[in-house]
Amino acid sequence: MKLNLKLVTIFIIAILLFSSIYIVYYTTGKDVDKESPTIDNITGDAVGKNGDTVTILVKFSDNIKVTKATLHYKKINDAEWISESILSGRFDFQLNDNEDFQYFVTVDDAAGNGPVGNPSIDGSIFYNIVVADENNNDDEYTRNVFVEEGSFTTCKYCPIVASILYELYTSGDYNFYYVTLIRSNDKAADRLDNEYNLFGLPSVYVDGGYKVLMGGTHEKSEYAQAIRDAEYRPAPDIRLNVTAKYDNNTNKLKSKVFLKNNENNEYDGILKIYLTEKVSRWSGSEGQPYHFGFLDYLRNTEIKLDAGKNISYYDEMELSDLDPENLMVIAVVFNSEKKQGYSDPPANKYPFDAYYADAVEGSELIEGGNLPPTVGLVLPEIGMLHFLGKPIFVSKLIKKTVLIGKTKIIANAEDDSGVDKVEFYINGKLVGEDNQEPFEYSFRKVKLLKRFVRKYTISVIAYDYEGKTGNSSIEVIGFWL
């Protein structure tokens, strides 16, 4: 009995000792979660047309993990809130009637340190999704939105954003014009650096800084929503009409801008007239040309408009070797009232003086004109290591496009009137051409390649049936077997 009593006593002491250690460690130790989750970013108020899909995006975080994220919403005339999980970070509202929505978001973690809400946890404050009334205008005038994309030829994500903007533009669902500010152009670089205090590329400025989207991770819906929000923001009623024509006799561009102030007060602003190439001479890193690439200003001047008055501006420019069928003029009126903008909006860093665009319209010199072909390289793939013509993996060590062994070049060319042929060049020397899709060329003559390791410039030029050309090139490092 004495032995058993000792064992029992030792056992009880051991349990008490380990229990004490457990309690001390887990109640005062570093693993105790007392931090509340946070909602770092949210779409906020939004505007859409009947038939639109409005996407609500929410970013949240926690020191361990957010385990519950809930979207609470209702139509404006409903009494009860509907709750849906938004742990994925997004929720799509389909606007099928003319009723506005209200919503708020709450998040919590496993330890129950929430809920944390934005803009409230109980719906006492909420965000609005407004369905715009398209039938309340007394005329057919539509205020367009102006978008500028900061880009560069070597920017990895710029072509992705450019593709999104072009898709939105050509869809016809959004009323906006846009210009691509490519840093290869000195005046474009000046606009980005000195007027927008550029933080990084790509950067998209909507209506002169009313909305800013920086970086290449934004979804298409975010650009669409930013444009829609800008379209329905309160803005002075400034009417703008621009016409641009090509004078074949003088080889000059001639433009006229008509402005009218429909407000009861004087309007002060800045008129910028952008000259752009519909198919830009500059391409993205993958070889496809940008659209509406900025070339120069036809006019960049301050304006004053008395209440109810109008004014016209006339400009002309010698086109030299520019293709008039590929040119578009975009006139924009910016308000002189200074707002606070940020080129790094999530962190509110890189501040700039924002002057919102109140009116914009574009005019082609020759509507329906023949545009130059677009051409890009499908193979080699930029930044990849290739073996015998096939991309194997990303070339992280050399950080260049690398070719090992016999290589095939494949180009993708398109044109509104049809592609006549594609020429292939190596270091400026014509080595082949193809007039049928797929447009391709394989290295067959090793005597062209005199060194085992060498840098090469591969170029392609596409021709349409009217002789207009488009080109693309890539620099590679070749290891020839």
Short mmCIF file of C-alpha atoms in Angstrom, two decimals:
data_model
loop_
_atom_site.label_atom_id
_atom_site.label_comp_id
_atom_site.label_asym_id
_atom_site.label_seq_id
_atom_site.Cartn_x
_atom_site.Cartn_y
_atom_site.Cartn_z
CA MET A 1 0.00 0.00 0.00
CA LYS A 2 2.83 2.41 0.87
CA LEU A 3 4.44 1.88 -2.54
CA ASN A 4 1.18 2.47 -4.34
CA LEU A 5 0.51 5.62 -2.29
CA LYS A 6 3.92 7.00 -3.23
CA LEU A 7 3.30 6.29 -6.89
CA VAL A 8 -0.08 7.98 -6.76
CA THR A 9 1.42 11.00 -5.01
CA ILE A 10 4.21 11.28 -7.59
CA PHE A 11 1.68 10.94 -10.40
CA ILE A 12 -0.54 13.70 -8.97
CA ILE A 13 2.43 16.02 -8.48
CA ALA A 14 3.55 15.39 -12.05
CA ILE A 15 0.07 16.22 -13.38
CA LEU A 16 -0.05 19.43 -11.34
CA LEU A 17 3.44 20.40 -12.49
CA PHE A 18 2.74 19.86 -16.18
CA SER A 19 -0.63 21.58 -15.86
CA SER A 20 1.05 24.61 -14.34
CA ILE A 21 3.61 24.72 -17.13
CA TYR A 22 0.83 24.42 -19.72
CA ILE A 23 -1.21 27.21 -18.14
CA VAL A 24 1.77 29.55 -17.80
CA TYR A 25 2.96 28.93 -21.36
CA TYR A 26 -0.36 29.16 -23.15
CA THR A 27 -1.80 32.04 -21.15
CA THR A 28 1.29 34.26 -21.01
CA GLY A 29 3.32 32.87 -23.88
CA LYS A 30 3.83 34.33 -27.32
CA ASP A 31 1.22 32.06 -28.94
CA VAL A 32 -1.74 33.75 -27.28
CA ASP A 33 -3.70 35.59 -29.98
CA LYS A 34 -4.97 38.91 -28.73
CA GLU A 35 -4.65 40.90 -31.96
CA SER A 36 -7.76 41.85 -33.88
CA PRO A 37 -7.94 41.30 -37.64
CA THR A 38 -7.96 44.33 -39.92
CA ILE A 39 -9.74 45.30 -43.12
CA ASP A 40 -6.92 46.83 -45.15
CA ASN A 41 -8.77 47.85 -48.29
CA ILE A 42 -12.33 47.83 -49.61
CA THR A 43 -14.03 49.01 -52.77
CA GLY A 44 -16.26 51.49 -50.93
CA ASP A 45 -19.01 53.39 -52.73
CA ALA A 46 -19.59 52.38 -56.35
CA VAL A 47 -21.72 53.37 -59.33
CA GLY A 48 -23.03 51.16 -62.11
CA LYS A 49 -25.51 51.06 -64.94
CA ASN A 50 -28.46 48.70 -65.10
CA GLY A 51 -27.02 45.42 -66.39
CA ASP A 52 -23.54 46.03 -64.98
CA THR A 53 -21.71 43.69 -62.65
CA VAL A 54 -20.19 45.63 -59.75
CA THR A 55 -17.38 43.74 -58.04
CA ILE A 56 -16.69 44.40 -54.36
CA LEU A 57 -13.07 43.63 -53.48
CA VAL A 58 -11.93 43.36 -49.86
CA LYS A 59 -8.40 42.84 -48.53
CA PHE A 60 -8.05 41.81 -44.90
CA SER A 61 -5.29 40.46 -42.67
CA ASP A 62 -4.59 39.02 -39.22
CA ASN A 63 -1.48 38.10 -37.26
CA ILE A 64 -2.56 34.44 -37.59
CA LYS A 65 -5.48 34.05 -39.95
CA VAL A 66 -8.84 35.59 -40.78
CA THR A 67 -11.32 32.73 -40.46
CA LYS A 68 -14.55 34.59 -41.14
CA ALA A 69 -15.32 37.41 -43.56
CA THR A 70 -18.93 38.38 -44.18
CA LEU A 71 -20.56 40.74 -46.62
CA HIS A 72 -23.84 42.17 -45.34
CA TYR A 73 -26.00 43.78 -48.03
CA LYS A 74 -29.54 44.73 -48.92
CA LYS A 75 -31.49 46.71 -51.45
CA ILE A 76 -32.20 50.23 -50.31
CA ASN A 77 -35.89 49.60 -49.60
CA ASP A 78 -35.40 46.25 -47.83
CA ALA A 79 -35.43 46.00 -44.03
CA GLU A 80 -33.26 42.92 -43.49
CA TRP A 81 -29.58 42.49 -44.26
CA ILE A 82 -28.47 39.47 -46.30
CA SER A 83 -25.16 37.89 -45.24
CA GLU A 84 -22.73 36.12 -47.58
CA SER A 85 -19.18 34.89 -47.06
CA ILE A 86 -16.53 37.04 -48.70
CA LEU A 87 -13.49 35.04 -47.54
CA SER A 88 -12.44 34.85 -51.19
CA GLY A 89 -11.98 38.62 -51.12
CA ARG A 90 -14.60 39.41 -53.76
CA PHE A 91 -18.33 39.48 -54.36
CA ASP A 92 -20.20 40.35 -57.57
CA PHE A 93 -23.38 42.40 -57.55
CA GLN A 94 -25.52 42.02 -60.66
CA LEU A 95 -27.49 45.22 -61.24
CA ASN A 96 -30.71 43.98 -62.84
CA ASP A 97 -33.09 46.74 -61.82
CA ASN A 98 -32.95 50.37 -60.74
CA GLU A 99 -32.70 49.75 -56.99
CA ASP A 100 -29.53 50.81 -55.18
CA PHE A 101 -27.65 48.50 -52.80
CA GLN A 102 -26.14 49.13 -49.37
CA TYR A 103 -23.40 47.00 -47.81
CA PHE A 104 -20.80 46.64 -45.08
CA VAL A 105 -18.18 43.98 -44.29
CA THR A 106 -17.13 42.28 -41.05
CA VAL A 107 -14.18 39.98 -40.37
CA ASP A 108 -13.07 37.84 -37.42
CA ASP A 109 -10.32 35.39 -36.47
CA ALA A 110 -10.33 32.01 -34.73
CA ALA A 111 -9.68 33.56 -31.32
CA GLY A 112 -12.75 35.78 -31.62
CA ASN A 113 -10.86 39.07 -31.50
CA GLY A 114 -13.49 40.59 -33.77
CA PRO A 115 -15.73 41.28 -35.36
CA VAL A 116 -14.11 44.23 -37.08
CA GLY A 117 -16.26 46.09 -39.58
CA ASN A 118 -15.92 48.53 -42.44
CA PRO A 119 -17.50 51.05 -42.40
CA SER A 120 -19.35 49.60 -39.36
CA ILE A 121 -20.02 46.26 -37.67
CA ASP A 122 -23.82 46.61 -37.48
CA GLY A 123 -24.92 48.47 -40.62
CA SER A 124 -25.36 51.80 -38.86
CA ILE A 125 -22.94 53.11 -41.49
CA PHE A 126 -22.73 51.51 -44.91
CA TYR A 127 -21.44 51.89 -48.44
CA ASN A 128 -23.74 52.56 -51.39
CA ILE A 129 -23.89 50.95 -54.80
CA VAL A 130 -25.84 53.42 -56.91
CA VAL A 131 -27.61 52.36 -60.09
CA ALA A 132 -27.26 55.34 -62.42
CA ASP A 133 -30.41 56.69 -64.03
CA GLU A 134 -29.69 56.86 -67.74
CA ASN A 135 -33.01 58.48 -68.62
CA ASN A 136 -32.73 61.76 -66.74
CA ASN A 137 -30.67 63.72 -69.29
CA ASP A 138 -32.33 66.45 -71.29
CA ASP A 139 -30.09 65.85 -74.29
CA GLU A 140 -27.83 63.19 -75.77
CA TYR A 141 -24.56 64.56 -74.37
CA THR A 142 -22.45 62.03 -72.48
CA ARG A 143 -19.51 63.01 -70.29
CA ASN A 144 -16.60 60.79 -71.19
CA VAL A 145 -13.85 59.71 -68.79
CA PHE A 146 -10.16 60.23 -69.53
CA VAL A 147 -7.59 57.54 -68.71
CA GLU A 148 -3.79 57.70 -68.90
CA GLU A 149 -1.65 54.58 -68.57
CA GLY A 150 2.02 54.98 -67.67
CA SER A 151 3.99 52.30 -69.54
CA PHE A 152 7.40 51.34 -70.86
CA THR A 153 8.79 48.98 -73.47
CA THR A 154 10.47 46.69 -70.92
CA CYS A 155 7.73 46.78 -68.27
CA LYS A 156 6.55 43.22 -67.52
CA TYR A 157 2.97 44.00 -66.46
CA CYS A 158 2.31 47.07 -68.63
CA PRO A 159 1.10 45.02 -71.64
CA ILE A 160 -1.38 43.19 -69.39
CA VAL A 161 -2.92 46.46 -68.20
CA ALA A 162 -2.82 47.84 -71.75
CA SER A 163 -4.74 44.80 -72.98
CA ILE A 164 -7.40 45.29 -70.28
CA LEU A 165 -7.88 48.95 -71.17
CA TYR A 166 -8.09 48.20 -74.89
CA GLU A 167 -10.63 45.45 -74.24
CA LEU A 168 -12.78 47.81 -72.15
CA TYR A 169 -12.45 50.54 -74.78
CA THR A 170 -13.40 48.38 -77.74
CA SER A 171 -16.32 46.78 -75.86
CA GLY A 172 -18.28 50.02 -76.16
CA ASP A 173 -19.71 49.51 -72.66
CA TYR A 174 -17.73 52.32 -71.07
CA ASN A 175 -17.59 55.97 -72.08
CA PHE A 176 -13.90 56.81 -72.02
CA TYR A 177 -10.85 57.68 -74.08
CA TYR A 178 -7.34 56.73 -73.08
CA VAL A 179 -3.74 57.60 -73.87
CA THR A 180 -0.70 55.42 -73.26
CA LEU A 181 2.17 57.46 -71.83
CA ILE A 182 5.22 55.46 -72.87
CA ARG A 183 8.40 56.58 -71.16
CA SER A 184 10.36 56.32 -74.41
CA ASN A 185 8.68 59.64 -75.27
CA ASP A 186 10.27 62.55 -73.36
CA LYS A 187 7.02 64.50 -72.97
CA ALA A 188 5.22 61.39 -71.75
CA ALA A 189 7.98 60.80 -69.20
CA ASP A 190 7.71 64.43 -68.09
CA ARG A 191 3.95 64.09 -67.60
CA LEU A 192 4.46 60.98 -65.48
CA ASP A 193 7.43 62.16 -63.43
CA ASN A 194 6.73 65.85 -62.89
CA GLU A 195 2.94 66.05 -62.97
CA TYR A 196 1.99 62.67 -61.51
CA ASN A 197 5.09 62.04 -59.34
CA LEU A 198 5.21 58.48 -60.69
CA PHE A 199 5.88 55.69 -58.18
CA GLY A 200 5.99 52.63 -60.41
CA LEU A 201 4.81 51.03 -63.63
CA PRO A 202 2.21 50.30 -64.76
CA SER A 203 0.16 53.16 -63.31
CA VAL A 204 -3.30 54.16 -64.48
CA TYR A 205 -4.65 57.66 -63.80
CA VAL A 206 -8.40 58.07 -64.22
CA ASP A 207 -9.75 61.58 -64.88
CA GLY A 208 -6.47 63.23 -63.99
CA GLY A 209 -6.03 61.49 -60.64
CA TYR A 210 -9.60 61.05 -59.42
CA LYS A 211 -8.73 57.35 -59.27
CA VAL A 212 -5.24 55.81 -59.41
CA LEU A 213 -4.46 52.12 -59.92
CA MET A 214 -0.79 51.27 -59.55
CA GLY A 215 0.82 47.93 -60.34
CA GLY A 216 -0.07 44.91 -62.42
CA THR A 217 -2.19 42.91 -59.97
CA HIS A 218 -5.53 44.71 -60.38
CA GLU A 219 -8.40 42.82 -61.97
CA LYS A 220 -10.25 43.95 -65.06
CA SER A 221 -13.30 44.67 -62.89
CA GLU A 222 -11.30 47.21 -60.86
CA TYR A 223 -10.42 49.26 -63.94
CA ALA A 224 -14.00 49.03 -65.16
CA GLN A 225 -15.33 50.18 -61.80
CA ALA A 226 -12.88 53.08 -61.59
CA ILE A 227 -14.03 54.27 -65.01
CA ARG A 228 -17.69 53.88 -64.11
CA ASP A 229 -17.24 55.75 -60.82
CA ALA A 230 -15.49 58.59 -62.62
CA GLU A 231 -18.22 58.75 -65.25
CA TYR A 232 -20.86 59.48 -62.62
CA ARG A 233 -18.87 61.68 -60.26
CA PRO A 234 -20.14 65.28 -59.89
CA ALA A 235 -18.43 67.42 -62.54
CA PRO A 236 -18.99 70.86 -64.10
CA ASP A 237 -21.07 70.86 -67.27
CA ILE A 238 -18.41 71.68 -69.86
CA ARG A 239 -19.29 70.64 -73.40
CA LEU A 240 -16.44 69.68 -75.69
CA ASN A 241 -16.33 68.80 -79.36
CA VAL A 242 -13.17 68.07 -81.33
CA THR A 243 -12.68 67.47 -85.05
CA ALA A 244 -9.38 66.57 -86.68
CA LYS A 245 -8.75 66.31 -90.39
CA TYR A 246 -5.86 65.58 -92.70
CA ASP A 247 -5.01 68.05 -95.47
CA ASN A 248 -3.52 65.93 -98.23
CA ASN A 249 -2.25 68.99 -100.14
CA THR A 250 -0.16 70.36 -97.28
CA ASN A 251 0.43 67.11 -95.34
CA LYS A 252 -0.90 68.86 -92.25
CA LEU A 253 -3.19 67.87 -89.42
CA LYS A 254 -5.86 70.47 -88.72
CA SER A 255 -7.95 70.38 -85.56
CA LYS A 256 -10.79 72.40 -84.07
CA VAL A 257 -11.90 72.25 -80.43
CA PHE A 258 -15.23 73.78 -79.42
CA LEU A 259 -15.90 74.42 -75.73
CA LYS A 260 -19.04 75.66 -74.00
CA ASN A 261 -19.55 76.44 -70.33
CA ASN A 262 -23.08 75.44 -69.28
CA GLU A 263 -22.48 76.47 -65.68
CA ASN A 264 -23.61 79.70 -64.01
CA ASN A 265 -20.06 80.54 -62.95
CA GLU A 266 -16.78 81.21 -64.73
CA TYR A 267 -14.78 78.07 -65.46
CA ASP A 268 -10.98 78.00 -65.22
CA GLY A 269 -9.11 75.03 -66.58
CA ILE A 270 -6.38 73.60 -68.78
CA LEU A 271 -6.91 72.35 -72.33
CA LYS A 272 -4.57 69.59 -73.44
CA ILE A 273 -4.85 68.17 -76.95
CA TYR A 274 -3.02 64.84 -77.21
CA LEU A 275 -1.76 63.51 -80.55
CA THR A 276 -1.66 59.71 -80.45
CA GLU A 277 -0.94 56.73 -82.68
CA LYS A 278 -3.78 54.23 -82.69
CA VAL A 279 -1.20 51.50 -83.19
CA SER A 280 1.86 52.80 -81.40
CA ARG A 281 5.41 52.65 -82.69
CA TRP A 282 6.36 51.36 -79.23
CA SER A 283 5.63 47.84 -78.09
CA GLY A 284 5.40 46.09 -74.76
CA SER A 285 7.88 43.53 -73.51
CA GLU A 286 6.07 40.72 -75.36
CA GLY A 287 6.32 42.55 -78.69
CA GLN A 288 2.71 43.67 -79.19
CA PRO A 289 2.36 47.42 -79.85
CA TYR A 290 0.55 49.68 -77.42
CA HIS A 291 -2.58 51.54 -78.49
CA PHE A 292 -3.12 55.31 -78.49
CA GLY A 293 0.54 55.91 -77.77
CA PHE A 294 1.22 59.56 -76.96
CA LEU A 295 3.35 61.50 -79.45
CA ASP A 296 2.96 65.21 -78.68
CA TYR A 297 0.63 67.97 -77.56
CA LEU A 298 -1.17 69.97 -80.21
CA ARG A 299 -2.09 72.39 -77.44
CA ASN A 300 -1.40 72.68 -73.72
CA THR A 301 -2.83 75.94 -72.44
CA GLU A 302 -4.87 77.52 -69.66
CA ILE A 303 -8.46 78.49 -70.49
CA LYS A 304 -11.14 80.75 -69.02
CA LEU A 305 -14.80 80.40 -69.94
CA ASP A 306 -17.45 82.84 -68.77
CA ALA A 307 -20.79 81.40 -67.66
CA GLY A 308 -22.87 80.32 -70.63
CA LYS A 309 -20.16 81.27 -73.14
CA ASN A 310 -18.28 79.23 -75.72
CA ILE A 311 -14.94 79.40 -77.47
CA SER A 312 -13.14 77.57 -80.29
CA TYR A 313 -9.45 76.70 -80.69
CA TYR A 314 -7.77 75.94 -84.00
CA ASP A 315 -4.45 74.11 -84.36
CA GLU A 316 -2.41 72.53 -87.11
CA MET A 317 0.74 70.42 -87.29
CA GLU A 318 3.08 69.27 -90.05
CA LEU A 319 2.87 65.47 -90.09
CA SER A 320 6.22 64.80 -91.73
CA ASP A 321 6.46 60.99 -91.94
CA LEU A 322 3.50 60.23 -89.64
CA ASP A 323 0.75 58.04 -91.08
CA PRO A 324 -2.50 60.11 -90.99
CA GLU A 325 -4.62 56.95 -91.06
CA ASN A 326 -3.01 55.87 -87.79
CA LEU A 327 -3.49 59.13 -85.86
CA MET A 328 -6.09 60.14 -83.31
CA VAL A 329 -6.50 63.46 -81.52
CA ILE A 330 -7.85 63.44 -77.95
CA ALA A 331 -8.84 66.78 -76.40
CA VAL A 332 -9.16 67.02 -72.61
CA VAL A 333 -10.26 69.84 -70.31
CA PHE A 334 -8.79 69.63 -66.80
CA ASN A 335 -10.22 71.65 -63.93
CA SER A 336 -7.86 74.25 -62.43
CA GLU A 337 -9.01 73.35 -58.89
CA LYS A 338 -6.22 71.42 -57.19
CA LYS A 339 -7.01 68.12 -55.46
CA GLN A 340 -4.75 65.77 -53.52
CA GLY A 341 -3.66 62.69 -55.42
CA TYR A 342 -1.26 59.83 -54.64
CA SER A 343 0.67 57.70 -57.13
CA ASP A 344 0.96 55.00 -54.45
CA PRO A 345 -2.66 55.17 -53.27
CA PRO A 346 -2.79 52.25 -50.83
CA ALA A 347 -0.03 53.84 -48.76
CA ASN A 348 -0.96 57.45 -49.64
CA LYS A 349 2.61 58.09 -50.76
CA TYR A 350 4.09 59.89 -53.76
CA PRO A 351 1.68 62.84 -53.60
CA PHE A 352 0.83 64.99 -56.60
CA ASP A 353 -1.50 67.86 -57.44
CA ALA A 354 -4.50 66.29 -59.18
CA TYR A 355 -6.52 68.32 -61.67
CA TYR A 356 -9.62 66.35 -62.56
CA ALA A 357 -10.63 65.92 -66.19
CA ASP A 358 -14.11 67.38 -66.73
CA ALA A 359 -14.51 66.83 -70.48
CA VAL A 360 -12.83 64.68 -73.13
CA GLU A 361 -13.47 63.68 -76.72
CA GLY A 362 -11.44 62.09 -79.50
CA SER A 363 -11.34 62.35 -83.27
CA GLU A 364 -9.62 60.19 -85.85
CA LEU A 365 -7.97 62.02 -88.74
CA ILE A 366 -9.30 59.47 -91.20
CA GLU A 367 -12.12 57.31 -89.88
CA GLY A 368 -11.92 53.72 -90.98
CA GLY A 369 -8.43 54.25 -92.40
CA ASN A 370 -6.02 51.40 -92.99
CA LEU A 371 -3.96 50.84 -89.87
CA PRO A 372 -0.47 49.33 -89.94
CA PRO A 373 -0.25 45.64 -89.08
CA THR A 374 0.55 44.49 -85.57
CA VAL A 375 3.19 41.84 -85.08
CA GLY A 376 4.65 40.12 -82.05
CA LEU A 377 6.98 37.23 -81.37
CA VAL A 378 5.32 34.06 -80.13
CA LEU A 379 8.64 32.20 -80.06
CA PRO A 380 11.18 32.76 -78.54
CA GLU A 381 9.36 33.60 -75.33
CA ILE A 382 10.75 36.55 -73.42
CA GLY A 383 12.76 35.60 -70.33
CA MET A 384 12.69 31.86 -71.03
CA LEU A 385 15.50 29.38 -71.63
CA HIS A 386 14.91 27.42 -74.85
CA PHE A 387 16.41 24.11 -75.90
CA LEU A 388 16.15 23.13 -79.57
CA GLY A 389 13.38 25.67 -80.10
CA LYS A 390 11.25 24.78 -77.08
CA PRO A 391 10.87 26.97 -73.98
CA ILE A 392 11.97 24.93 -70.94
CA PHE A 393 11.89 27.23 -67.90
CA VAL A 394 12.31 30.84 -66.81
CA SER A 395 15.91 31.97 -67.23
CA LYS A 396 16.46 33.18 -63.65
CA LEU A 397 20.24 32.81 -63.56
CA ILE A 398 21.04 34.90 -66.63
CA LYS A 399 17.74 36.82 -66.57
CA LYS A 400 17.73 36.97 -70.36
CA THR A 401 16.05 35.13 -73.20
CA VAL A 402 18.37 32.20 -73.88
CA LEU A 403 18.46 29.93 -76.94
CA ILE A 404 20.36 26.64 -77.01
CA GLY A 405 20.67 24.79 -80.28
CA LYS A 406 18.63 25.08 -83.46
CA THR A 407 15.86 27.62 -82.99
CA LYS A 408 12.55 28.43 -84.63
CA ILE A 409 11.11 31.96 -84.75
CA ILE A 410 7.31 32.21 -84.80
CA ALA A 411 5.52 35.54 -85.26
CA ASN A 412 1.88 36.46 -84.84
CA ALA A 413 0.78 39.18 -87.29
CA GLU A 414 -2.63 40.78 -87.78
CA ASP A 415 -4.00 43.53 -90.01
CA ASP A 416 -7.43 44.88 -90.89
CA SER A 417 -6.73 44.46 -94.62
CA GLY A 418 -4.71 41.24 -94.36
CA VAL A 419 -1.03 40.38 -93.90
CA ASP A 420 1.00 40.11 -97.10
CA LYS A 421 4.21 38.74 -95.62
CA VAL A 422 6.49 38.67 -92.57
CA GLU A 423 10.24 39.18 -92.85
CA PHE A 424 12.74 37.76 -90.36
CA TYR A 425 16.02 39.48 -89.46
CA ILE A 426 19.02 38.50 -87.35
CA ASN A 427 21.23 41.41 -86.31
CA GLY A 428 19.69 43.52 -89.05
CA LYS A 429 20.28 40.98 -91.82
CA LEU A 430 17.29 39.56 -93.70
CA VAL A 431 17.37 35.78 -93.30
CA GLY A 432 13.91 34.73 -94.45
CA GLU A 433 10.27 35.58 -95.06
CA ASP A 434 6.91 33.83 -94.86
CA ASN A 435 3.56 34.73 -96.42
CA GLN A 436 1.38 32.10 -94.78
CA GLU A 437 0.30 31.50 -91.20
CA PRO A 438 1.90 30.42 -89.00
CA PHE A 439 4.63 32.93 -89.86
CA GLU A 440 7.86 31.19 -88.93
CA TYR A 441 11.53 30.75 -89.74
CA SER A 442 14.07 28.15 -88.58
CA PHE A 443 17.82 28.73 -88.43
CA ARG A 444 19.24 26.49 -91.12
CA LYS A 445 22.56 28.07 -92.00
CA VAL A 446 25.01 27.63 -89.15
CA LYS A 447 27.57 29.79 -91.01
CA LEU A 448 25.50 32.82 -90.04
CA LEU A 449 26.30 32.08 -86.42
CA LYS A 450 30.05 32.35 -86.08
CA ARG A 451 30.42 32.26 -82.31
CA PHE A 452 29.47 29.65 -79.78
CA VAL A 453 28.03 32.24 -77.37
CA ARG A 454 26.76 35.54 -78.69
CA LYS A 455 24.09 38.18 -78.28
CA TYR A 456 21.61 38.48 -81.12
CA THR A 457 18.77 40.79 -82.04
CA ILE A 458 15.89 38.95 -83.69
CA SER A 459 13.48 41.21 -85.56
CA VAL A 460 10.31 40.67 -87.56
CA ILE A 461 8.57 43.07 -89.94
CA ALA A 462 4.99 42.49 -91.08
CA TYR A 463 3.62 44.01 -94.30
CA ASP A 464 0.01 44.53 -95.29
CA TYR A 465 -1.22 44.67 -98.89
CA GLU A 466 -0.86 48.46 -98.99
CA GLY A 467 2.78 48.32 -97.94
CA LYS A 468 2.29 49.48 -94.35
CA THR A 469 4.53 47.81 -91.82
CA GLY A 470 4.69 46.84 -88.18
CA ASN A 471 7.75 45.48 -86.41
CA SER A 472 8.91 43.80 -83.26
CA SER A 473 12.26 42.66 -81.94
CA ILE A 474 13.87 40.79 -79.08
CA GLU A 475 17.43 40.49 -77.79
CA VAL A 476 18.61 36.98 -76.99
CA ILE A 477 21.71 35.10 -75.92
CA GLY A 478 22.47 32.14 -78.18
CA PHE A 479 24.42 28.99 -77.31
CA TRP A 480 24.69 27.29 -80.67
CA LEU A 481 25.39 23.55 -80.75
#
